[in-house]
């Protein structure tokens, strides 16, 4: 049969609103969890990371929350701007694997002006 | 530093031909990664190097794929022979230090095999 490409989950928000992007991870042995942003035609770009022994970390306009009980990670973007429109990936890393990143599926964020 | 540099940006080749993708990591970075991105499979890690030595190549899909890092400033990913299902965007990334979570990605090479 014909193969069909995956469609990324999409989140559409109004400019100025807060955005929450969610991710489920699989490896309970991961030491770090990271969010990357990928704009069209570019490679992924690091946003923020969180160690596995933390449950919250804040950056500039972004907050990452980690819930190890349910293996869930979220990225909150405050006052979302048109420049935030991109695909956002969560990734996992194990410390002794030298930054080897295993990426999740990705969520496309679309910001409406 | 100009960041991670990949070449070519776009490559169109016929099935059966050899394809070589090139990468120059950021100077001083000791880890180098090759990723492949497709809509079907997302971002997949193919192989990574530490200090020019391949550490984990378990993501390399088949023997048709090979990667080398002859020195700290250059790596290649070769596909021979290429097939249409190899069509994807291939990214090279580099990072510094064992516990680094911040990998710096190049712009990618969009490969189309017809």
Tab-separated table of C-alpha atoms in Angstrom:
chain	number	residue	atom	x	y	z
A	1	UNK	CA	0.000	0.000	0.000
A	2	UNK	CA	0.901	3.618	-0.213
A	3	UNK	CA	3.030	4.901	2.659
A	4	UNK	CA	1.874	8.065	4.355
A	5	UNK	CA	4.191	10.471	6.087
A	6	UNK	CA	3.631	11.298	9.707
A	7	UNK	CA	1.972	14.592	10.473
A	8	UNK	CA	3.510	16.412	13.395
A	9	UNK	CA	1.248	17.445	16.261
A	10	UNK	CA	0.476	21.111	15.833
A	11	UNK	CA	-0.131	23.796	18.412
A	12	UNK	CA	-1.599	27.080	17.263
A	13	UNK	CA	-1.542	30.062	19.616
A	14	UNK	CA	-2.246	33.756	19.484
A	15	UNK	CA	0.678	36.142	19.740
A	16	UNK	CA	1.146	37.157	23.346
A	17	UNK	CA	-0.436	34.025	24.785
A	18	UNK	CA	1.531	31.378	26.662
A	19	UNK	CA	2.360	28.095	24.914
A	20	UNK	CA	2.777	24.681	26.460
A	21	UNK	CA	4.411	21.919	24.461
A	22	UNK	CA	4.397	18.410	25.854
A	23	UNK	CA	6.616	15.390	25.423
A	24	UNK	CA	6.620	11.835	26.727
A	25	UNK	CA	9.977	10.133	27.093
A	26	UNK	CA	10.855	6.477	27.412
A	27	UNK	CA	14.235	6.019	29.064
A	28	UNK	CA	14.089	6.348	32.844
A	29	UNK	CA	17.914	6.156	32.893
A	30	UNK	CA	18.347	9.436	31.021
A	31	UNK	CA	20.350	12.029	32.932
A	32	UNK	CA	19.236	15.086	31.037
A	33	UNK	CA	16.211	16.219	29.109
A	34	UNK	CA	16.547	18.920	26.550
A	35	UNK	CA	14.379	21.074	24.312
A	36	UNK	CA	15.463	22.039	20.816
A	37	UNK	CA	13.859	24.428	18.346
A	38	UNK	CA	14.028	23.881	14.604
A	39	UNK	CA	13.090	26.645	12.204
A	40	UNK	CA	12.300	25.884	8.603
A	41	UNK	CA	15.412	25.050	6.588
A	42	UNK	CA	17.711	25.059	9.599
A	43	UNK	CA	19.210	22.596	12.012
A	44	UNK	CA	17.846	22.166	15.545
A	45	UNK	CA	18.952	24.752	18.070
A	46	UNK	CA	19.346	24.237	21.826
A	47	UNK	CA	16.819	26.042	24.027
A	48	UNK	CA	17.086	24.698	27.559
A	49	UNK	CA	17.926	21.531	29.457
A	50	UNK	CA	17.056	20.021	32.813
A	51	UNK	CA	18.819	17.406	34.889
A	52	UNK	CA	16.892	14.322	35.890
A	53	UNK	CA	17.141	15.271	39.580
A	54	UNK	CA	15.243	18.521	39.017
A	55	UNK	CA	11.581	19.125	38.323
A	56	UNK	CA	11.661	22.691	37.037
A	57	UNK	CA	14.075	25.032	35.354
A	58	UNK	CA	13.522	28.526	34.030
A	59	UNK	CA	15.211	30.413	31.248
A	60	UNK	CA	14.416	33.568	29.399
A	61	UNK	CA	10.670	33.336	28.620
A	62	UNK	CA	10.867	29.533	28.806
A	63	UNK	CA	10.263	27.054	31.604
A	64	UNK	CA	10.812	23.320	31.448
A	65	UNK	CA	8.942	20.986	33.780
A	66	UNK	CA	9.905	17.374	34.378
A	67	UNK	CA	7.604	14.747	35.877
A	68	UNK	CA	9.577	11.546	36.247
A	69	UNK	CA	6.650	9.663	37.738
A	70	UNK	CA	4.789	9.720	34.447
A	71	UNK	CA	7.854	10.301	32.226
A	72	UNK	CA	6.565	13.609	30.997
A	73	UNK	CA	8.376	16.770	29.978
A	74	UNK	CA	6.883	20.119	29.037
A	75	UNK	CA	8.115	23.408	27.644
A	76	UNK	CA	6.274	26.576	28.521
A	77	UNK	CA	6.868	29.679	26.443
A	78	UNK	CA	5.637	32.936	27.924
A	79	UNK	CA	4.232	35.730	25.763
A	80	UNK	CA	4.672	33.752	22.548
A	81	UNK	CA	5.968	35.750	19.597
A	82	UNK	CA	5.829	35.129	15.831
A	83	UNK	CA	9.552	34.318	15.943
A	84	UNK	CA	8.732	31.356	18.173
A	85	UNK	CA	7.001	29.608	15.273
A	86	UNK	CA	9.012	26.442	14.674
A	87	UNK	CA	9.098	22.716	15.380
A	88	UNK	CA	10.063	21.897	18.951
A	89	UNK	CA	11.751	18.631	19.865
A	90	UNK	CA	12.396	17.106	23.233
A	91	UNK	CA	15.511	14.983	23.556
A	92	UNK	CA	17.062	12.678	26.143
A	93	UNK	CA	20.724	12.222	26.974
A	94	UNK	CA	22.782	9.946	29.181
A	95	UNK	CA	25.801	11.572	30.791
A	96	UNK	CA	28.421	8.974	29.947
A	97	UNK	CA	27.345	8.877	26.295
A	98	UNK	CA	28.850	12.250	25.567
A	99	UNK	CA	25.833	14.266	24.588
A	100	UNK	CA	24.285	11.547	22.480
A	101	UNK	CA	20.786	12.906	21.983
A	102	UNK	CA	17.732	10.795	21.301
A	103	UNK	CA	14.981	12.984	19.883
A	104	UNK	CA	11.235	12.730	20.242
A	105	UNK	CA	8.727	13.258	17.446
A	106	UNK	CA	8.418	17.039	17.535
A	107	UNK	CA	5.550	19.524	17.809
A	108	UNK	CA	4.931	22.313	15.353
A	109	UNK	CA	4.136	25.639	17.001
A	110	UNK	CA	2.302	28.197	14.910
A	111	UNK	CA	1.900	31.719	16.278
A	112	UNK	CA	-0.916	33.817	14.876
A	113	UNK	CA	-0.336	37.574	14.861
B	1	UNK	CA	33.504	30.518	14.755
B	2	UNK	CA	31.217	29.993	11.767
B	3	UNK	CA	29.456	27.087	13.403
B	4	UNK	CA	29.145	23.574	12.042
B	5	UNK	CA	29.586	23.633	8.280
B	6	UNK	CA	28.057	21.018	6.033
B	7	UNK	CA	28.402	20.546	2.306
B	8	UNK	CA	26.728	20.325	-0.038
B	9	UNK	CA	23.456	21.970	1.060
B	10	UNK	CA	21.528	20.062	-1.576
B	11	UNK	CA	22.381	16.888	-3.443
B	12	UNK	CA	20.366	15.182	-6.140
B	13	UNK	CA	21.705	11.889	-7.380
B	14	UNK	CA	20.577	8.840	-9.270
B	15	UNK	CA	19.926	5.548	-7.597
B	16	UNK	CA	23.068	3.445	-7.416
B	17	UNK	CA	25.461	6.376	-7.288
B	18	UNK	CA	27.844	7.063	-4.428
B	19	UNK	CA	27.071	10.068	-2.268
B	20	UNK	CA	29.484	11.760	0.110
B	21	UNK	CA	28.327	14.294	2.679
B	22	UNK	CA	30.859	16.471	4.447
B	23	UNK	CA	31.043	18.152	7.815
B	24	UNK	CA	33.380	20.546	9.578
B	25	UNK	CA	32.637	20.681	13.302
B	26	UNK	CA	33.189	23.653	15.571
B	27	UNK	CA	36.844	23.977	16.490
B	28	UNK	CA	37.573	22.476	19.888
B	29	UNK	CA	34.510	20.278	20.013
B	30	UNK	CA	35.380	16.667	20.759
B	31	UNK	CA	32.072	15.010	19.861
B	32	UNK	CA	30.603	14.773	16.379
B	33	UNK	CA	27.209	13.346	15.485
B	34	UNK	CA	25.471	12.437	12.230
B	35	UNK	CA	21.665	12.546	12.233
B	36	UNK	CA	19.091	11.821	9.543
B	37	UNK	CA	15.712	13.541	9.457
B	38	UNK	CA	12.634	12.302	7.632
B	39	UNK	CA	8.933	12.868	8.150
B	40	UNK	CA	8.404	9.167	8.735
B	41	UNK	CA	11.135	8.590	11.307
B	42	UNK	CA	11.956	12.029	12.669
B	43	UNK	CA	15.524	12.759	13.788
B	44	UNK	CA	17.570	9.574	13.996
B	45	UNK	CA	21.111	9.340	15.326
B	46	UNK	CA	23.231	7.422	12.827
B	47	UNK	CA	26.677	7.498	14.411
B	48	UNK	CA	28.793	9.566	16.745
B	49	UNK	CA	32.507	10.101	17.292
B	50	UNK	CA	34.570	11.127	20.291
B	51	UNK	CA	38.046	12.493	19.568
B	52	UNK	CA	37.743	11.182	15.999
B	53	UNK	CA	36.951	7.628	17.146
B	54	UNK	CA	33.546	6.106	16.278
B	55	UNK	CA	31.788	5.296	19.544
B	56	UNK	CA	28.329	4.133	18.538
B	57	UNK	CA	27.291	3.280	14.991
B	58	UNK	CA	24.210	1.267	15.932
B	59	UNK	CA	22.003	3.766	14.120
B	60	UNK	CA	23.645	3.258	10.747
B	61	UNK	CA	20.876	1.624	8.735
B	62	UNK	CA	22.869	-0.658	6.466
B	63	UNK	CA	26.338	-1.508	5.272
B	64	UNK	CA	25.753	0.914	2.438
B	65	UNK	CA	26.342	3.679	4.975
B	66	UNK	CA	29.800	4.482	6.294
B	67	UNK	CA	31.269	7.408	8.212
B	68	UNK	CA	34.806	8.535	8.848
B	69	UNK	CA	36.533	11.214	10.846
B	70	UNK	CA	40.149	11.388	9.682
B	71	UNK	CA	40.912	14.406	11.874
B	72	UNK	CA	39.292	16.721	14.395
B	73	UNK	CA	38.082	19.169	11.768
B	74	UNK	CA	36.493	16.921	9.165
B	75	UNK	CA	34.021	14.063	8.857
B	76	UNK	CA	32.271	12.345	5.971
B	77	UNK	CA	29.153	10.250	5.650
B	78	UNK	CA	29.111	8.071	2.569
B	79	UNK	CA	26.266	6.126	1.010
B	80	UNK	CA	27.207	3.577	-1.625
B	81	UNK	CA	25.114	2.633	-3.499
B	82	UNK	CA	22.381	5.166	-2.827
B	83	UNK	CA	18.683	4.263	-2.943
B	84	UNK	CA	15.535	6.423	-3.136
B	85	UNK	CA	14.675	5.583	0.482
B	86	UNK	CA	17.885	7.316	1.553
B	87	UNK	CA	16.303	10.629	0.593
B	88	UNK	CA	16.313	12.779	3.731
B	89	UNK	CA	17.991	15.740	5.375
B	90	UNK	CA	21.288	14.739	6.954
B	91	UNK	CA	22.574	16.801	9.845
B	92	UNK	CA	25.986	16.944	11.390
B	93	UNK	CA	26.328	18.257	14.944
B	94	UNK	CA	29.195	18.783	17.347
B	95	UNK	CA	29.499	19.324	21.078
B	96	UNK	CA	32.134	19.798	23.725
B	97	UNK	CA	32.583	17.625	26.750
B	98	UNK	CA	31.185	14.362	27.993
B	99	UNK	CA	28.140	15.752	29.744
B	100	UNK	CA	27.243	18.340	27.152
B	101	UNK	CA	23.589	18.596	26.214
B	102	UNK	CA	24.088	21.472	23.811
B	103	UNK	CA	24.879	20.065	20.414
B	104	UNK	CA	25.414	22.586	17.639
B	105	UNK	CA	23.855	21.537	14.368
B	106	UNK	CA	24.828	22.432	10.844
B	107	UNK	CA	22.332	23.590	8.239
B	108	UNK	CA	21.955	20.069	6.915
B	109	UNK	CA	22.305	18.423	3.513
B	110	UNK	CA	19.066	17.691	1.702
B	111	UNK	CA	19.642	14.485	-0.245
B	112	UNK	CA	17.307	13.388	-2.997
B	113	UNK	CA	17.914	10.040	-4.674
B	114	UNK	CA	15.917	9.563	-7.863
